[in-house]
PDB file of C-alpha atoms and ligand atoms in Angstrom:
ATOM      1  CA  UNK A1337      -0.084  -0.060  -0.127  1.00  0.00           C
ATOM      2  CA  UNK A1338       1.855   3.102  -1.091  1.00  0.00           C
ATOM      3  CA  UNK A1339       1.932   5.816   1.431  1.00  0.00           C
ATOM      4  CA  UNK A1340       1.424   3.582   4.455  1.00  0.00           C
ATOM      5  CA  UNK A1341       5.144   3.445   5.283  1.00  0.00           C
ATOM      6  CA  UNK A1342       5.458   7.211   5.100  1.00  0.00           C
ATOM      7  CA  UNK A1343       2.451   7.642   7.544  1.00  0.00           C
ATOM      8  CA  UNK A1344       4.059   5.247   9.998  1.00  0.00           C
ATOM      9  CA  UNK A1345       7.188   6.962   9.945  1.00  0.00           C
ATOM     10  CA  UNK A1346       5.431  10.332  10.438  1.00  0.00           C
ATOM     11  CA  UNK A1347       3.415   8.837  13.607  1.00  0.00           C
ATOM     12  CA  UNK A1348       6.732   7.295  15.078  1.00  0.00           C
ATOM     13  CA  UNK A1349       8.569  10.638  14.784  1.00  0.00           C
ATOM     14  CA  UNK A1350       5.856  12.473  16.126  1.00  0.00           C
ATOM     15  CA  UNK A1351       5.862  10.611  19.213  1.00  0.00           C
ATOM     16  CA  UNK A1352       9.664  10.550  19.458  1.00  0.00           C
ATOM     17  CA  UNK A1353       9.619  14.468  18.998  1.00  0.00           C
ATOM     18  CA  UNK A1354       6.560  15.171  21.191  1.00  0.00           C
ATOM     19  CA  UNK A1355       6.404  12.201  23.476  1.00  0.00           C
ATOM     20  CA  UNK A1356       3.118  11.911  25.513  1.00  0.00           C
ATOM     21  CA  UNK A1357       2.707  11.320  29.137  1.00  0.00           C
ATOM     22  CA  UNK A1358       6.501  12.080  29.626  1.00  0.00           C
ATOM     23  CA  UNK A1359       7.578  12.684  33.164  1.00  0.00           C
ATOM     24  CA  UNK A1360       7.334  10.992  36.669  1.00  0.00           C
ATOM     25  CA  UNK A1361       5.009  10.224  38.987  1.00  0.00           C
ATOM     26  CA  UNK A1362       5.436  10.788  42.901  1.00  0.00           C
ATOM     27  CA  UNK A1363       5.308   7.847  45.160  1.00  0.00           C
ATOM     28  CA  UNK A1364       3.235   5.571  46.224  1.00  0.00           C
ATOM     29  CA  UNK A1365       3.223   5.274  42.465  1.00  0.00           C
ATOM     30  CA  UNK A1366       5.323   2.365  41.186  1.00  0.00           C
ATOM     31  CA  UNK A1367       8.572   2.869  39.455  1.00  0.00           C
ATOM     32  CA  UNK A1368      10.418   0.226  37.211  1.00  0.00           C
ATOM     33  CA  UNK A1369      13.670   0.941  35.310  1.00  0.00           C
ATOM     34  CA  UNK A1370      14.351  -0.739  32.209  1.00  0.00           C
ATOM     35  CA  UNK A1371      17.276  -1.109  29.771  1.00  0.00           C
ATOM     36  CA  UNK A1372      17.952  -2.367  26.238  1.00  0.00           C
ATOM     37  CA  UNK A1373      21.781  -2.800  26.270  1.00  0.00           C
ATOM     38  CA  UNK A1374      21.894  -3.738  22.508  1.00  0.00           C
ATOM     39  CA  UNK A1375      20.696  -0.298  21.580  1.00  0.00           C
ATOM     40  CA  UNK A1376      21.694   1.763  24.714  1.00  0.00           C
ATOM     41  CA  UNK A1377      17.679   2.358  25.462  1.00  0.00           C
ATOM     42  CA  UNK A1378      16.922   3.468  29.084  1.00  0.00           C
ATOM     43  CA  UNK A1379      13.563   4.326  30.498  1.00  0.00           C
ATOM     44  CA  UNK A1380      11.791   4.678  33.818  1.00  0.00           C
ATOM     45  CA  UNK A1381       8.220   3.763  34.038  1.00  0.00           C
ATOM     46  CA  UNK A1382       5.825   5.245  36.688  1.00  0.00           C
ATOM     47  CA  UNK A1383       2.629   3.562  37.209  1.00  0.00           C
ATOM     48  CA  UNK A1384      -0.478   4.397  39.285  1.00  0.00           C
ATOM     49  CA  UNK A1385      -2.887   1.563  39.652  1.00  0.00           C
ATOM     50  CA  UNK A1386      -6.123   2.021  42.204  1.00  0.00           C
ATOM     51  CA  UNK A1387      -9.127  -0.189  42.137  1.00  0.00           C
ATOM     52  CA  UNK A1388      -7.778  -2.343  39.203  1.00  0.00           C
ATOM     53  CA  UNK A1389      -7.465   0.731  36.824  1.00  0.00           C
ATOM     54  CA  UNK A1390      -4.412   1.898  35.431  1.00  0.00           C
ATOM     55  CA  UNK A1391      -4.819   5.689  36.603  1.00  0.00           C
ATOM     56  CA  UNK A1392      -1.674   7.123  35.322  1.00  0.00           C
ATOM     57  CA  UNK A1393       1.616   5.939  33.599  1.00  0.00           C
ATOM     58  CA  UNK A1394       4.552   8.319  32.681  1.00  0.00           C
ATOM     59  CA  UNK A1395       8.086   7.803  31.307  1.00  0.00           C
ATOM     60  CA  UNK A1396      11.203   9.048  31.481  1.00  0.00           C
ATOM     61  CA  UNK A1397      14.516   8.317  29.805  1.00  0.00           C
ATOM     62  CA  UNK A1398      16.132   8.358  26.559  1.00  0.00           C
ATOM     63  CA  UNK A1399      17.088   6.381  23.752  1.00  0.00           C
ATOM     64  CA  UNK A1400      16.083   5.563  19.580  1.00  0.00           C
ATOM     65  CA  UNK A1401      12.942   6.667  18.024  1.00  0.00           C
ATOM     66  CA  UNK A1402      11.603   3.336  18.015  1.00  0.00           C
ATOM     67  CA  UNK A1403      11.802   2.508  21.677  1.00  0.00           C
ATOM     68  CA  UNK A1404      10.740   6.289  22.910  1.00  0.00           C
ATOM     69  CA  UNK A1405       7.848   6.660  20.553  1.00  0.00           C
ATOM     70  CA  UNK A1406       6.751   2.713  21.687  1.00  0.00           C
ATOM     71  CA  UNK A1407       6.813   4.253  24.945  1.00  0.00           C
ATOM     72  CA  UNK A1408       4.728   7.378  24.299  1.00  0.00           C
ATOM     73  CA  UNK A1409       1.963   5.213  22.213  1.00  0.00           C
ATOM     74  CA  UNK A1410       2.012   2.462  25.176  1.00  0.00           C
ATOM     75  CA  UNK A1411       0.801   5.383  27.631  1.00  0.00           C
ATOM     76  CA  UNK A1412      -1.819   6.601  25.226  1.00  0.00           C
ATOM     77  CA  UNK A1413      -3.112   2.713  24.609  1.00  0.00           C
ATOM     78  CA  UNK A1414      -3.138   1.980  28.467  1.00  0.00           C
ATOM     79  CA  UNK A1415      -4.132   5.032  30.620  1.00  0.00           C
ATOM     80  CA  UNK A1416      -7.713   4.556  32.011  1.00  0.00           C
ATOM     81  CA  UNK A1417      -7.751   0.963  31.180  1.00  0.00           C
ATOM     82  CA  UNK A1418      -8.618  -1.819  33.538  1.00  0.00           C
ATOM     83  CA  UNK A1419      -5.267  -4.003  34.537  1.00  0.00           C
ATOM     84  CA  UNK A1420      -7.021  -6.942  32.979  1.00  0.00           C
ATOM     85  CA  UNK A1421      -7.653  -4.800  29.687  1.00  0.00           C
ATOM     86  CA  UNK A1422      -3.986  -3.600  29.653  1.00  0.00           C
ATOM     87  CA  UNK A1423      -2.722  -7.090  29.875  1.00  0.00           C
ATOM     88  CA  UNK A1424      -4.885  -7.623  26.625  1.00  0.00           C
ATOM     89  CA  UNK A1425      -3.039  -4.734  25.007  1.00  0.00           C
ATOM     90  CA  UNK A1426       0.090  -6.101  26.028  1.00  0.00           C
ATOM     91  CA  UNK A1427      -0.724  -9.503  24.301  1.00  0.00           C
ATOM     92  CA  UNK A1428      -2.034  -7.641  21.242  1.00  0.00           C
ATOM     93  CA  UNK A1429       1.081  -5.780  20.965  1.00  0.00           C
ATOM     94  CA  UNK A1430       3.734  -8.506  21.622  1.00  0.00           C
ATOM     95  CA  UNK A1431       1.733 -10.548  19.241  1.00  0.00           C
ATOM     96  CA  UNK A1432       2.283  -7.907  16.454  1.00  0.00           C
ATOM     97  CA  UNK A1433       6.024  -8.122  17.249  1.00  0.00           C
ATOM     98  CA  UNK A1434       5.619 -11.826  16.664  1.00  0.00           C
ATOM     99  CA  UNK A1435       6.223 -12.497  20.171  1.00  0.00           C
ATOM    100  CA  UNK A1436       3.693 -15.509  21.226  1.00  0.00           C
ATOM    101  CA  UNK A1437       4.783 -16.191  24.726  1.00  0.00           C
ATOM    102  CA  UNK A1438       1.458 -15.498  26.567  1.00  0.00           C
ATOM    103  CA  UNK A1439      -0.805 -16.705  23.826  1.00  0.00           C
ATOM    104  CA  UNK A1440      -3.961 -14.632  22.583  1.00  0.00           C
ATOM    105  CA  UNK A1441      -6.881 -14.763  24.122  1.00  0.00           C
ATOM    106  CA  UNK A1442     -10.049 -14.846  21.927  1.00  0.00           C
ATOM    107  CA  UNK A1443     -11.430 -11.532  22.998  1.00  0.00           C
ATOM    108  CA  UNK A1444      -8.118  -9.715  22.347  1.00  0.00           C
ATOM    109  CA  UNK A1445      -8.638  -9.159  18.860  1.00  0.00           C
ATOM    110  CA  UNK A1446     -11.171  -6.649  19.593  1.00  0.00           C
ATOM    111  CA  UNK A1447      -8.286  -4.629  21.123  1.00  0.00           C
ATOM    112  CA  UNK A1448      -7.424  -1.443  18.668  1.00  0.00           C
ATOM    113  CA  UNK A1449      -3.597  -0.700  19.102  1.00  0.00           C
ATOM    114  CA  UNK A1450      -4.338   2.817  17.529  1.00  0.00           C
ATOM    115  CA  UNK A1451      -0.942   4.497  16.743  1.00  0.00           C
ATOM    116  CA  UNK A1452       0.955   1.650  17.850  1.00  0.00           C
ATOM    117  CA  UNK A1453      -0.040  -0.124  14.308  1.00  0.00           C
ATOM    118  CA  UNK A1454       2.719   2.470  13.055  1.00  0.00           C
ATOM    119  CA  UNK A1455       5.294  -0.088  14.908  1.00  0.00           C
ATOM    120  CA  UNK A1456       4.219  -3.107  13.046  1.00  0.00           C
ATOM    121  CA  UNK A1457       7.055  -2.728  10.431  1.00  0.00           C
ATOM    122  CA  UNK A1458       9.465  -3.230  13.269  1.00  0.00           C
ATOM    123  CA  UNK A1459       8.885  -7.071  13.238  1.00  0.00           C
ATOM    124  CA  UNK A1460      11.253  -7.141  10.024  1.00  0.00           C
ATOM    125  CA  UNK A1461      14.264  -6.153  12.321  1.00  0.00           C
ATOM    126  CA  UNK A1462      14.623  -8.589  15.031  1.00  0.00           C
ATOM    127  CA  UNK A1463      17.169  -6.240  16.563  1.00  0.00           C
ATOM    128  CA  UNK A1464      14.639  -3.408  16.913  1.00  0.00           C
ATOM    129  CA  UNK A1465      11.887  -5.509  18.439  1.00  0.00           C
ATOM    130  CA  UNK A1466      13.983  -5.092  21.602  1.00  0.00           C
ATOM    131  CA  UNK A1467      13.716  -1.473  21.295  1.00  0.00           C
ATOM    132  CA  UNK A1468      10.065  -1.536  20.530  1.00  0.00           C
ATOM    133  CA  UNK A1469       9.270  -4.015  23.486  1.00  0.00           C
ATOM    134  CA  UNK A1470      11.360  -2.402  26.347  1.00  0.00           C
ATOM    135  CA  UNK A1471       8.485  -0.156  27.475  1.00  0.00           C
ATOM    136  CA  UNK A1472       6.147  -3.236  27.543  1.00  0.00           C
ATOM    137  CA  UNK A1473       7.990  -5.106  29.659  1.00  0.00           C
ATOM    138  CA  UNK A1474       8.767  -2.692  31.760  1.00  0.00           C
ATOM    139  CA  UNK A1475       5.308  -2.228  32.151  1.00  0.00           C
ATOM    140  CA  UNK A1476       4.725  -6.034  32.926  1.00  0.00           C
ATOM    141  CA  UNK A1477       7.193  -5.805  35.505  1.00  0.00           C
ATOM    142  CA  UNK A1478       5.361  -2.667  37.114  1.00  0.00           C
ATOM    143  CA  UNK A1479       1.993  -4.381  36.830  1.00  0.00           C
ATOM    144  CA  UNK A1480       3.299  -7.532  38.491  1.00  0.00           C
ATOM    145  CA  UNK A1481       4.790  -5.309  41.381  1.00  0.00           C
ATOM    146  CA  UNK A1482       1.359  -3.510  41.613  1.00  0.00           C
ATOM    147  CA  UNK A1483      -0.200  -6.791  42.420  1.00  0.00           C
TER     148      UNK A1483
HETATM  149 ZN1   ZN B 595      16.626   1.118  20.440  1.00  0.00          ZN
END
């Protein structure tokens, strides 16, 4: 489809240059650090969960356009969702990245990834998959800590 790759590149660059939900959250929000030594990406993710809902997520750190834009798009995709829905979003995203470790559930197909679809080309570059999934793996760790 002509133009689609350009559109995706624009979306990724927009999130890289104007990251959404950037910053920190004060305690008692959970904070977890994530590193991707292959590329030098590093993020700190702040997670505020209450009543089983992800109230807020903020991300700080630095790295390549894929890692930082993926983190920005992720925050948009998960804030305001229940923890159960967020775990479904994570499964959907990982499945787009050809990581099937958790297995998809039937209802996952209903979850829209929105801007995150722009990252689907990354699957062709295995080294960059680690960039794209860094913030997601960090989010999983934070969710696990939230209990
Ligand atoms: Zn990277």
